[in-house]
Coordinates of C-alpha atoms in Angstrom, one line a residue:
X21 CA 7.6 -6.5 -21.9
X22 CA 4.2 -6.1 -20.2
X23 CA 4.5 -5.1 -16.5
X24 CA 2.7 -7.7 -14.4
X25 CA 1.3 -6.5 -11.1
X26 CA -0.8 -8.0 -8.4
X27 CA -2.6 -6.8 -5.3
X28 CA -5.4 -7.8 -3.0
X29 CA -8.3 -6.2 -1.2
X30 CA -11.9 -6.6 -0.2
X31 CA -15.0 -4.5 -1.0
X32 CA -14.1 -2.0 1.7
X33 CA -11.0 -1.1 -0.3
X34 CA -12.7 -0.8 -3.7
X35 CA -12.3 3.0 -3.8
X36 CA -8.6 2.8 -3.2
X37 CA -8.1 -0.2 -5.5
X38 CA -9.9 1.5 -8.4
X39 CA -8.0 4.8 -7.9
X40 CA -4.7 2.7 -8.0
X41 CA -5.8 1.2 -11.3
X42 CA -6.7 4.6 -12.8
X43 CA -3.3 5.9 -11.8
X44 CA -1.6 3.1 -13.6
X45 CA -3.8 3.7 -16.7
X46 CA -2.5 7.3 -16.7
X47 CA 1.2 6.5 -16.6
X48 CA 1.9 2.8 -17.5
X49 CA 2.4 2.0 -21.2
X50 CA 1.6 -1.7 -20.9
X51 CA 0.5 -3.6 -17.8
X52 CA -1.8 -6.2 -16.2
X53 CA -3.1 -5.9 -12.7
X54 CA -4.3 -9.1 -11.0
X55 CA -6.5 -8.5 -8.0
X56 CA -7.2 -11.1 -5.4
X57 CA -10.7 -10.3 -4.3
X58 CA -11.0 -11.0 -0.6
X59 CA -14.8 -11.1 -0.7
X60 CA -17.6 -11.8 -3.2
X61 CA -18.7 -8.2 -3.6
X62 CA -15.3 -7.1 -4.6
X63 CA -15.2 -9.8 -7.3
X64 CA -18.7 -8.9 -8.4
X65 CA -17.8 -5.2 -8.9
X66 CA -14.5 -5.8 -10.7
X67 CA -15.9 -8.4 -13.0
X68 CA -18.8 -6.2 -14.0
X69 CA -16.4 -3.4 -14.9
X70 CA -14.6 -5.5 -17.6
X71 CA -11.6 -3.2 -17.6
X72 CA -8.9 -4.0 -20.1
X73 CA -5.9 -4.3 -17.7
X74 CA -7.9 -5.6 -14.7
X75 CA -7.9 -9.4 -13.9
X76 CA -10.0 -10.1 -10.8
X77 CA -9.4 -13.5 -9.1
X78 CA -12.0 -15.1 -6.9
X79 CA -10.7 -16.0 -3.4
X80 CA -12.0 -19.5 -3.5
X81 CA -10.2 -20.2 -6.9
X82 CA -6.9 -18.9 -5.4
X83 CA -7.3 -21.0 -2.3
X84 CA -8.4 -24.2 -4.0
X85 CA -6.0 -27.1 -3.4
X86 CA -3.7 -25.1 -1.2
X87 CA -4.0 -26.9 2.1
X88 CA -1.2 -25.0 3.9
X89 CA -2.9 -21.7 3.0
X90 CA -6.3 -22.9 4.2
X91 CA -4.8 -24.1 7.5
X92 CA -3.3 -20.7 8.0
X93 CA -6.6 -19.0 7.3
X94 CA -8.2 -21.0 10.1
X95 CA -5.6 -20.0 12.8
X96 CA -5.4 -16.2 12.3
X97 CA -7.5 -13.0 12.0
X98 CA -8.6 -11.8 8.6
X99 CA -6.0 -8.9 8.6
X100 CA -3.2 -11.3 9.2
X101 CA -4.6 -13.6 6.6
X102 CA -4.4 -10.8 4.0
X103 CA -0.7 -10.4 4.8
X104 CA -0.3 -14.2 4.6
X105 CA -1.7 -14.1 1.1
X106 CA 0.7 -11.6 -0.5
X107 CA 3.5 -14.0 -1.2
X108 CA 1.1 -16.8 -2.1
X109 CA -0.7 -14.6 -4.6
X110 CA 2.6 -13.7 -6.4
X111 CA 3.2 -17.5 -6.6
X112 CA -0.3 -18.1 -7.9
X113 CA 0.1 -15.5 -10.7
X114 CA 3.5 -16.9 -11.7
X115 CA 2.3 -20.6 -11.7
X116 CA -1.3 -20.3 -12.8
X117 CA -1.0 -17.6 -15.5
X118 CA 2.6 -18.4 -16.5
X119 CA 3.7 -14.8 -16.3
X120 CA 7.5 -14.1 -16.7
X121 CA 7.4 -11.9 -13.6
X122 CA 5.1 -10.5 -11.0
X123 CA 5.2 -7.5 -8.7
X124 CA 3.0 -7.2 -5.6
X125 CA 1.8 -3.7 -4.9
X126 CA -0.4 -2.4 -2.1
X127 CA -3.9 -1.2 -2.9
X128 CA -3.5 2.2 -1.1
X129 CA -0.8 3.5 -3.5
X130 CA -0.9 5.9 -6.5
X131 CA 1.5 5.9 -9.4
X132 CA 2.8 9.1 -11.0
X133 CA 5.2 7.5 -13.4
X134 CA 5.5 4.1 -15.2
X135 CA 6.6 1.4 -12.6
X136 CA 8.6 -0.3 -15.4
X137 CA 11.5 2.0 -14.7
X138 CA 11.9 0.2 -11.3
X139 CA 11.9 -3.2 -12.8
X140 CA 14.4 -2.2 -15.5
X141 CA 16.6 -0.9 -12.7
X142 CA 16.5 -4.3 -11.0
X143 CA 17.2 -6.1 -14.3
X144 CA 20.1 -3.7 -15.1
X145 CA 21.6 -4.7 -11.7
X146 CA 21.5 -8.4 -12.7
X147 CA 19.0 -9.3 -10.0
X148 CA 15.7 -11.2 -10.0
X149 CA 14.0 -10.1 -6.8
X150 CA 13.3 -6.5 -5.7
X151 CA 12.2 -4.9 -2.4
X152 CA 11.8 -1.2 -1.6
X153 CA 13.4 0.3 1.6
X154 CA 11.3 2.3 4.0
X155 CA 13.9 5.1 3.9
X156 CA 13.2 6.2 7.4
X157 CA 14.6 9.6 8.4
X158 CA 17.2 9.6 11.1
X159 CA 14.7 10.2 13.9
X160 CA 12.7 7.2 12.9
X161 CA 15.3 4.6 12.0
X162 CA 14.9 2.8 15.3
X163 CA 11.4 1.8 14.1
X164 CA 13.1 -0.6 11.5
X165 CA 14.0 -2.9 14.4
X166 CA 10.4 -3.7 14.8
X167 CA 8.8 -3.3 11.3
X168 CA 11.8 -4.0 9.1
X169 CA 14.0 -2.0 6.8
X170 CA 11.8 -2.8 3.8
X171 CA 8.2 -2.3 3.0
X172 CA 5.8 -4.8 1.3
X173 CA 4.6 -2.3 -1.3
X174 CA 6.5 -3.1 -4.5
X175 CA 8.0 -6.6 -4.5
X176 CA 9.1 -8.1 -7.8
X177 CA 9.9 -11.7 -8.6
X178 CA 11.0 -13.2 -11.9
X179 CA 9.7 -16.6 -12.8
X180 CA 13.0 -18.3 -12.7
X181 CA 14.4 -20.8 -10.2
X182 CA 16.6 -18.5 -8.1
X183 CA 13.8 -16.0 -7.4
X184 CA 11.2 -18.7 -6.9
X185 CA 13.4 -20.2 -4.2
X186 CA 13.3 -16.8 -2.4
X187 CA 9.5 -16.6 -2.9
X188 CA 9.0 -20.1 -1.4
X189 CA 11.0 -19.1 1.6
X190 CA 9.0 -15.9 2.1
X191 CA 5.7 -17.8 1.7
X192 CA 6.7 -20.5 4.2
X193 CA 7.6 -17.8 6.8
X194 CA 4.3 -16.1 6.2
X195 CA 2.3 -19.3 6.5
X196 CA 4.2 -19.9 9.8
X197 CA 3.4 -16.5 11.3
X198 CA 2.0 -13.2 10.1
X199 CA 1.4 -11.5 13.4
X200 CA 2.6 -8.0 14.5
X201 CA 4.6 -9.2 17.6
X202 CA 7.2 -6.4 17.5
X203 CA 9.7 -8.9 18.8
X204 CA 12.3 -8.0 16.1
X205 CA 11.4 -11.2 14.1
X206 CA 7.7 -11.0 13.2
X207 CA 5.8 -8.1 11.7
X208 CA 3.1 -9.3 9.3
X209 CA 4.6 -10.4 6.0
X210 CA 7.1 -7.5 6.1
X211 CA 9.9 -8.1 8.7
X212 CA 10.9 -11.3 6.7
X213 CA 12.1 -9.1 3.9
X214 CA 15.2 -8.2 6.0
X215 CA 16.0 -12.0 6.0
X216 CA 15.6 -12.2 2.2
X217 CA 18.1 -9.4 1.6
X218 CA 20.6 -11.0 4.0
X219 CA 20.2 -14.5 2.7
X220 CA 19.9 -14.2 -1.1
X221 CA 22.3 -12.5 -3.5
X222 CA 19.6 -12.2 -6.1
X223 CA 17.5 -9.8 -4.0
X224 CA 17.9 -6.1 -5.0
X225 CA 17.0 -3.2 -2.7
X226 CA 15.5 -0.6 -4.9
X227 CA 17.7 2.5 -5.2
X228 CA 15.3 4.9 -6.9
X229 CA 14.4 7.7 -4.4
X230 CA 11.1 8.2 -6.3
X231 CA 9.8 4.7 -5.2
X232 CA 8.0 4.5 -1.9
X233 CA 7.3 8.0 -0.9
X234 CA 5.1 7.7 2.2
X235 CA 4.0 9.4 5.4
X236 CA 7.0 8.0 7.3
X237 CA 9.6 9.5 4.9
X238 CA 8.0 12.5 3.3
X239 CA 10.2 14.7 5.4
X240 CA 13.1 13.7 3.1
X241 CA 11.4 15.3 0.1
X242 CA 10.6 18.9 -0.9
X243 CA 8.2 20.0 -3.6
X244 CA 9.5 22.0 -6.6
X245 CA 7.3 24.9 -7.7
X246 CA 5.8 24.3 -11.2
X247 CA 7.2 20.8 -11.5
X248 CA 4.2 18.8 -10.2
X249 CA 5.3 15.3 -9.5
X250 CA 9.1 16.0 -9.5
X251 CA 10.5 16.5 -6.0
X252 CA 13.8 17.4 -4.4
X253 CA 15.3 14.5 -2.6
X254 CA 17.2 16.1 0.3
X255 CA 19.7 13.3 1.2
X256 CA 21.1 13.3 -2.3
X257 CA 20.4 17.0 -3.1
X258 CA 18.9 16.2 -6.4
X259 CA 15.6 16.2 -8.3
X260 CA 13.7 12.9 -8.7
X261 CA 10.4 11.9 -10.4
X262 CA 7.9 10.4 -8.1
X263 CA 7.2 6.8 -9.2
X264 CA 4.6 6.1 -6.5
X265 CA 3.3 7.3 -3.2
X266 CA 2.1 5.0 -0.5
X267 CA -1.0 6.6 1.1
X268 CA -0.8 4.3 4.2
X269 CA -2.8 5.4 7.2
X270 CA -5.4 7.6 5.6
X271 CA -8.3 7.8 8.0
X272 CA -11.6 9.7 7.8
X273 CA -12.5 11.5 11.0
X274 CA -15.6 13.0 9.4
X275 CA -16.7 13.2 5.7
X276 CA -14.6 16.3 5.3
X277 CA -11.7 15.9 7.8
X278 CA -9.1 13.3 6.9
X279 CA -6.0 12.2 8.9
X280 CA -3.1 11.8 6.5
X281 CA -0.8 10.1 9.1
X282 CA 1.8 12.8 8.0
X283 CA 3.8 14.9 10.3
X284 CA 2.3 14.4 13.7
X285 CA 5.7 14.7 15.4
X286 CA 8.1 15.4 12.5
X287 CA 9.6 18.8 11.8
X288 CA 10.7 20.3 8.5
X289 CA 7.9 18.7 6.4
X290 CA 7.0 20.6 3.2
X291 CA 3.3 20.9 3.8
X292 CA 2.7 22.4 0.3
X293 CA 3.9 19.0 -1.0
X294 CA 1.6 17.2 1.4
X295 CA -1.3 19.3 0.1
X296 CA -0.4 18.8 -3.5
X297 CA -0.3 15.0 -3.2
X298 CA -3.1 14.3 -0.7
X299 CA -5.7 16.8 -2.1
X300 CA -5.5 15.2 -5.5
X301 CA -5.6 11.7 -4.1
X302 CA -8.4 12.3 -1.7
X303 CA -10.4 14.0 -4.4
X304 CA -10.0 10.9 -6.6
X305 CA -11.1 8.7 -3.6
X306 CA -14.2 10.8 -3.0
X307 CA -15.2 10.6 -6.6
X308 CA -14.8 6.9 -6.6
X309 CA -16.8 6.5 -3.4
X310 CA -19.7 8.4 -5.0
X311 CA -19.5 6.3 -8.2
X312 CA -19.4 3.1 -6.2
X313 CA -22.4 4.1 -4.2
X314 CA -24.5 5.3 -7.2
X315 CA -23.7 2.5 -9.6
X316 CA -23.0 -0.5 -7.4
X317 CA -24.6 0.4 -4.1
X318 CA -21.3 0.2 -2.2
X319 CA -21.3 2.8 0.5
X320 CA -17.8 3.4 1.8
X321 CA -16.3 5.5 4.5
X322 CA -13.0 3.9 5.5
X323 CA -11.9 5.4 8.8
X324 CA -8.8 3.2 9.2
X325 CA -7.0 0.2 7.8
X326 CA -9.1 -2.9 8.6
X327 CA -6.1 -4.5 10.4
X328 CA -5.5 -1.4 12.5
X329 CA -9.2 -1.3 13.7
X330 CA -8.9 -4.5 15.8
X331 CA -8.0 -4.0 19.4
X332 CA -8.5 -6.4 22.3
X333 CA -9.0 -6.2 26.0
X334 CA -9.5 -2.9 27.8
X335 CA -8.1 -0.9 24.9
X336 CA -10.6 -2.5 22.5
X337 CA -13.5 -1.8 24.8
X338 CA -12.5 1.8 25.2
X339 CA -12.2 2.4 21.5
X340 CA -15.7 1.0 21.0
X341 CA -17.3 3.4 23.5
X342 CA -19.4 6.4 22.3
X343 CA -17.3 8.7 24.6
X344 CA -14.1 7.7 22.9
X345 CA -15.5 8.4 19.5
X346 CA -16.8 11.8 20.5
X347 CA -13.5 12.7 22.0
X348 CA -11.7 11.5 18.9
X349 CA -13.9 13.6 16.7
X350 CA -13.6 16.7 18.9
X351 CA -9.8 16.3 18.8
X352 CA -10.0 16.3 15.0
X353 CA -12.2 19.3 14.8
X354 CA -10.0 21.3 17.2
X355 CA -6.9 20.4 15.2
X356 CA -8.4 20.7 11.8
X357 CA -5.9 23.3 10.7
X358 CA -3.0 21.2 11.8
X359 CA -1.2 19.8 8.7
X360 CA -1.7 16.3 10.1
X361 CA -5.3 16.7 9.1
X362 CA -6.7 17.8 5.7
X363 CA -10.1 19.5 5.5
X364 CA -11.5 18.5 2.1
X365 CA -13.9 21.4 2.1
X366 CA -11.3 24.1 2.9
X367 CA -7.7 22.9 2.3
X368 CA -8.5 21.2 -1.0
X369 CA -11.1 23.6 -2.4
X370 CA -8.7 24.8 -5.1
X371 CA -7.9 21.2 -6.1
X372 CA -11.5 20.1 -6.7

């Protein structure tokens, strides 16, 4: 069965979205990736590529006739609207394209093995909806109170009544509110996943340790010399293949120095594993940036996630000052050998 995936991003995320697609081409036997293009430039580039497994969807086509979605668009920032669209886009793919299933994935991810193994795990468990846990280490578990126990990064729904009921509930909650209140109830589209697991028997929390490696849980994993994308999962004391890594929080300080969001305050991280994963990924991103600039005139230097770049009040004014930017850059230069940062010219020279 073809693995049906969907994601969403705008032209500022084209480099990450295309690297995601390339990773799937390397490891997935049979897949389709529907992309909700959040601006016209994104749709223009993806349409021009005419890639076999890529199905770009124009934002206006997706929104057409959905009064509730358009109402939500008018009462929230663009970042929150993107979160609002995740559940609705799954629904759109299932209804409009009549697919048997659909899995939402984040654009800033990279697949190392076929994601079909995760969907097969869900089906073997007799479930029709799947969510992936954050797997916070002990010293970070309190964060789940605010952001949720599960991450919106690989969310599968079968096109059958029981899972569609779950999807409609999630969509309704997202239409109602997708802010990051940190009130224990709302955190984008994500905190609602806790409710889905508690309310519906058909929802399956993914058990595969190779799903959802990320900056917040990489301390639980250790690299294995000579085994590339196989890691040692410390809690279970066993080897596991990496299915995907979520490169959330990647931020360019300069063209060469990149904040990985890994390990700022966490001990016992295997930094050789960090180097192995991030150097390859960032090299792919850099190559894609160059190609997009040369071929499509898209000049990208993403410094932070678009949602995270919006600050209001005094904090917002401070972050927009030249002094703040200079201090931030000096901090990065001073700490450039700290594993939290990767210097593409030095740390990754052997990779590229």
